[in-house]
JSON list of C-alpha atoms in Angstrom, two decimals:
[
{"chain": "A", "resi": 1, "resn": "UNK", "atom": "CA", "xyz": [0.00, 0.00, 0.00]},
{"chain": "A", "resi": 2, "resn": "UNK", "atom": "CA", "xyz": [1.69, 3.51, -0.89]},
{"chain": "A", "resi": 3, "resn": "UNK", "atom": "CA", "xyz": [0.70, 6.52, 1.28]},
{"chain": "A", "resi": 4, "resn": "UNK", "atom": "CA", "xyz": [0.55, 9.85, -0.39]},
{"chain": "A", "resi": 5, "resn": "UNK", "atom": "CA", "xyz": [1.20, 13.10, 1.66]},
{"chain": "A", "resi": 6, "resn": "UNK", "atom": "CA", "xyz": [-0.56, 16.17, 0.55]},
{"chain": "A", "resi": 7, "resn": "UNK", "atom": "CA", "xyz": [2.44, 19.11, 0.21]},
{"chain": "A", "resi": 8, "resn": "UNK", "atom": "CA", "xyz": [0.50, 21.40, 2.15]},
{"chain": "A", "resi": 9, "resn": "UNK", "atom": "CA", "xyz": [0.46, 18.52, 5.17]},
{"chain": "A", "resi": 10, "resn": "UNK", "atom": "CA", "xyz": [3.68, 18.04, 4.48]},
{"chain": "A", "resi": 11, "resn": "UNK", "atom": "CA", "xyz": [4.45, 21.43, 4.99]},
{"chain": "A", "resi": 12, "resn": "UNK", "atom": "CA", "xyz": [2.61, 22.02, 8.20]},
{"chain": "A", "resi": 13, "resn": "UNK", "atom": "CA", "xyz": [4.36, 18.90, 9.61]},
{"chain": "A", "resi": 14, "resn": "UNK", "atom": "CA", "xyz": [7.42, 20.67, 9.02]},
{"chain": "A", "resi": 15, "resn": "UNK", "atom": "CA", "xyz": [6.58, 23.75, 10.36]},
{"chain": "A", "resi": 16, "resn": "UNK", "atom": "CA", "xyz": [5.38, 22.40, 13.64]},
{"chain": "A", "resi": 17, "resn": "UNK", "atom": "CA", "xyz": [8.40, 20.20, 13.99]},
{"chain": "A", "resi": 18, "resn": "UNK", "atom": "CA", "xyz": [10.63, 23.34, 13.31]},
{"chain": "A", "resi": 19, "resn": "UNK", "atom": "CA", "xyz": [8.29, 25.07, 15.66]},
{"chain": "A", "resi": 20, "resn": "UNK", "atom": "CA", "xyz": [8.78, 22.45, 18.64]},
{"chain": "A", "resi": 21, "resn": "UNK", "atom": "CA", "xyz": [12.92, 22.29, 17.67]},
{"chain": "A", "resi": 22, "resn": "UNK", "atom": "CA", "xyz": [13.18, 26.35, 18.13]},
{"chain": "A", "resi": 23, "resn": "UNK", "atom": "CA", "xyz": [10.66, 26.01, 21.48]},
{"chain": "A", "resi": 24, "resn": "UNK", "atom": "CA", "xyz": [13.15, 23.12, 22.80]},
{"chain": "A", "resi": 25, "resn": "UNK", "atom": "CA", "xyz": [16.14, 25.42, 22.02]},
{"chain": "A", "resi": 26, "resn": "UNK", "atom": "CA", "xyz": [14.88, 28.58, 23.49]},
{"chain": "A", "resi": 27, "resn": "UNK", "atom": "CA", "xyz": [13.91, 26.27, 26.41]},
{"chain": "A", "resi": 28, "resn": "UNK", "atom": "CA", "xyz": [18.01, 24.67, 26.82]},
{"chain": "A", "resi": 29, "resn": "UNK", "atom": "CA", "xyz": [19.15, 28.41, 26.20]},
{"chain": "A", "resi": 30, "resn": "UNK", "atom": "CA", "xyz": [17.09, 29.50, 29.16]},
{"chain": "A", "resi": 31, "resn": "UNK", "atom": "CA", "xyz": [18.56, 26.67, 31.30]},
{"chain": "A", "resi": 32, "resn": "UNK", "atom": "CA", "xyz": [21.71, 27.57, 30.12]},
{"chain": "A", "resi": 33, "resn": "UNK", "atom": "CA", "xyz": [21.46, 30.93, 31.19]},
{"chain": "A", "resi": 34, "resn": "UNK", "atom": "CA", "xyz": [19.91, 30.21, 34.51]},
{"chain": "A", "resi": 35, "resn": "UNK", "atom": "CA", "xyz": [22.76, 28.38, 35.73]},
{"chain": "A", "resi": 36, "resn": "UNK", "atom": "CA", "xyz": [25.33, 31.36, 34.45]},
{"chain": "A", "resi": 37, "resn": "UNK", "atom": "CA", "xyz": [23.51, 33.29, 36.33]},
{"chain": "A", "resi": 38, "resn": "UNK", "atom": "CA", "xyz": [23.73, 30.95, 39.49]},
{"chain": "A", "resi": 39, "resn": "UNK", "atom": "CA", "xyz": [27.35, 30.47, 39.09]},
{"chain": "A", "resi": 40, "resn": "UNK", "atom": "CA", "xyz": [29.00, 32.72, 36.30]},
{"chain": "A", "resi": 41, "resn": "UNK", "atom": "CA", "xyz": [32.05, 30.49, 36.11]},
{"chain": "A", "resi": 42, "resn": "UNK", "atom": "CA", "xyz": [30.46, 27.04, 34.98]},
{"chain": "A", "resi": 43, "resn": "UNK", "atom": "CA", "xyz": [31.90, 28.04, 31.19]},
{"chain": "A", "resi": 44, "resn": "UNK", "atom": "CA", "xyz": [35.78, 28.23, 30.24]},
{"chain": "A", "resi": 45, "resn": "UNK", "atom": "CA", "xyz": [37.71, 31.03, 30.14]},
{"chain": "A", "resi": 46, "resn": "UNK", "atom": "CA", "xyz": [39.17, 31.50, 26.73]},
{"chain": "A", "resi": 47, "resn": "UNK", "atom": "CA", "xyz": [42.67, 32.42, 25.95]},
{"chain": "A", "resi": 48, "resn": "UNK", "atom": "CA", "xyz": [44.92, 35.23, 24.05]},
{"chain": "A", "resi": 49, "resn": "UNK", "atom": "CA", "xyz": [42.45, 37.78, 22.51]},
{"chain": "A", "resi": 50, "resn": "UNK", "atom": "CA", "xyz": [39.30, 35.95, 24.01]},
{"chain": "A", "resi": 51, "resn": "UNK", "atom": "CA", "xyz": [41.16, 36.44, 27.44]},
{"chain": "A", "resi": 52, "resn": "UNK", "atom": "CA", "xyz": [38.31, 38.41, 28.81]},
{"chain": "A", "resi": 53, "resn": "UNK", "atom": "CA", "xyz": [35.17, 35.60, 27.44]},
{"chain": "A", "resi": 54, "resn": "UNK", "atom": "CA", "xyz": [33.64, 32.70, 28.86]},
{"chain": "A", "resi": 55, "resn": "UNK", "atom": "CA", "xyz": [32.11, 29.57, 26.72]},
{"chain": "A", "resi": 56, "resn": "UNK", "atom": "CA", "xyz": [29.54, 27.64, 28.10]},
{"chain": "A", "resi": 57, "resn": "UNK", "atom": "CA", "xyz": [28.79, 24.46, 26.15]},
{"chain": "A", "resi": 58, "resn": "UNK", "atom": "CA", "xyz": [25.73, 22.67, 26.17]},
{"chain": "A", "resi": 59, "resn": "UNK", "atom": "CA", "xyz": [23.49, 20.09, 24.35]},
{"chain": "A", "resi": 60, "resn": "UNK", "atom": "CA", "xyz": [20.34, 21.21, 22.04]},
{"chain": "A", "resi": 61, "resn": "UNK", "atom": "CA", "xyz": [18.81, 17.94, 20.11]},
{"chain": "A", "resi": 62, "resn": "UNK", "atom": "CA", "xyz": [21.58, 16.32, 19.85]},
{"chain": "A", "resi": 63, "resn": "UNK", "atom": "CA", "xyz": [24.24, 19.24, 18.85]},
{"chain": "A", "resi": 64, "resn": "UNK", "atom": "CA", "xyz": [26.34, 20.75, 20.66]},
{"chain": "A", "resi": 65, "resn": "UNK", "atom": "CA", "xyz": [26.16, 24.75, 21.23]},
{"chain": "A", "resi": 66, "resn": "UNK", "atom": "CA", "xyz": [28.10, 27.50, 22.44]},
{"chain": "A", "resi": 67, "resn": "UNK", "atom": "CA", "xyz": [26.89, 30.54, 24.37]},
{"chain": "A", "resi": 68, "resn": "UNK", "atom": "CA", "xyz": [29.98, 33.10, 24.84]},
{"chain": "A", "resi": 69, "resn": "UNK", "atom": "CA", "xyz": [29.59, 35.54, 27.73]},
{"chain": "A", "resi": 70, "resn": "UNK", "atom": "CA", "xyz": [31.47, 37.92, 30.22]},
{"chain": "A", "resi": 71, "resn": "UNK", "atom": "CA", "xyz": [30.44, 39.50, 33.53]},
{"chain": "A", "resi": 72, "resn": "UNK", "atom": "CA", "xyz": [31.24, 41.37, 36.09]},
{"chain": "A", "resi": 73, "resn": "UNK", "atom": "CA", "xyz": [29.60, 41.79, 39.54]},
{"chain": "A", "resi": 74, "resn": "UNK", "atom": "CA", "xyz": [26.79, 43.19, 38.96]},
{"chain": "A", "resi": 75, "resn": "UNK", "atom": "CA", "xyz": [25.71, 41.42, 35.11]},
{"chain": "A", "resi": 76, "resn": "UNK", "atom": "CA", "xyz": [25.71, 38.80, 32.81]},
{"chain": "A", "resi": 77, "resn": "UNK", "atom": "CA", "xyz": [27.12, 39.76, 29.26]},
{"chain": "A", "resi": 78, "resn": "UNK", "atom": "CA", "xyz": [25.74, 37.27, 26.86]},
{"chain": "A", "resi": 79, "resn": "UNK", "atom": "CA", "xyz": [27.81, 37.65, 23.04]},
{"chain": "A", "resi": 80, "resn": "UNK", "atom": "CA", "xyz": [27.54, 34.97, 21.14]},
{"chain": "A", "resi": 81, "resn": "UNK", "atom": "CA", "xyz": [25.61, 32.14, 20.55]},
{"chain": "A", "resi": 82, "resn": "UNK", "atom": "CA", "xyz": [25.99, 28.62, 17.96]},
{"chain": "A", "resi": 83, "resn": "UNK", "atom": "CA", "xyz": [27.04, 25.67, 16.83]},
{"chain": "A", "resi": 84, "resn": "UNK", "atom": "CA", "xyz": [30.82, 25.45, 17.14]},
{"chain": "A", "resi": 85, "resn": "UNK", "atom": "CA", "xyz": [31.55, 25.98, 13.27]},
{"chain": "A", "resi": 86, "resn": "UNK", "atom": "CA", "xyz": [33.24, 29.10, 12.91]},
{"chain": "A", "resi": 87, "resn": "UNK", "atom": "CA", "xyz": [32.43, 30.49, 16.53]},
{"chain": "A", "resi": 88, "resn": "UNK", "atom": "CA", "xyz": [35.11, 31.41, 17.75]},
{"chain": "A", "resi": 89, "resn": "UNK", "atom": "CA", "xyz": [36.61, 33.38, 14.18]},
{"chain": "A", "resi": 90, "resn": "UNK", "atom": "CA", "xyz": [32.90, 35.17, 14.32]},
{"chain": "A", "resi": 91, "resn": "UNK", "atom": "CA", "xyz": [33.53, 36.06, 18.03]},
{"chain": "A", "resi": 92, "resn": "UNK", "atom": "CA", "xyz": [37.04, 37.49, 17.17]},
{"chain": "A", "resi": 93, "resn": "UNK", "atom": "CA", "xyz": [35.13, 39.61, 14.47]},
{"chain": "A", "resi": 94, "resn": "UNK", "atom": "CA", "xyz": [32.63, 41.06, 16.53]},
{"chain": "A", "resi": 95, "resn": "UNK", "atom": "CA", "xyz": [35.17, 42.09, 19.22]}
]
């Protein structure tokens, strides 16, 4: 028996499963920031001209991303955020 999607099905069953992927993200990057704001040093200090950022690494469906941030006592300086392709030559650029 063959099964025949319509393509504007199709399309909404994309959109909601993009939908649910961005809501899961947002949801991880929350977390994520939640505990750098509970304890600002969880991430690792970068070296030479990153001297002065953090990276905190974390999981999102399966991938791996990076949040860059800085603080000081009073705030939490959030600069960057991605997958680790290019992330850190971006970050240099937007320094």
């Amino acid at each position: 028996m063959n099964v025949k999607v319509d393509e504007k099905v199709d399309e909404k069953v994309d959109k909601k499963i993009d939908e649910k992927e961005k809501v899961e993200e947002k949801e991880k990057v929350d977390e994520a920031i939640k505990r750098l704001l509970s304890d600002s040093k969880l991430g690792q200090q970068k070296k030479g001209e990153l001297h002065n950022v953090f990276v905190y690494k974390f999981q999102v469906n399966n991938q791996q991303k990076l949040l860059a941030y800085s603080y000081n006592k009073n705030e939490l300086i959030l600069m960057s955020l991605g997958n680790h392709e290019n992330f850190y030559r971006d970050l240099k650029k937007s320094l």
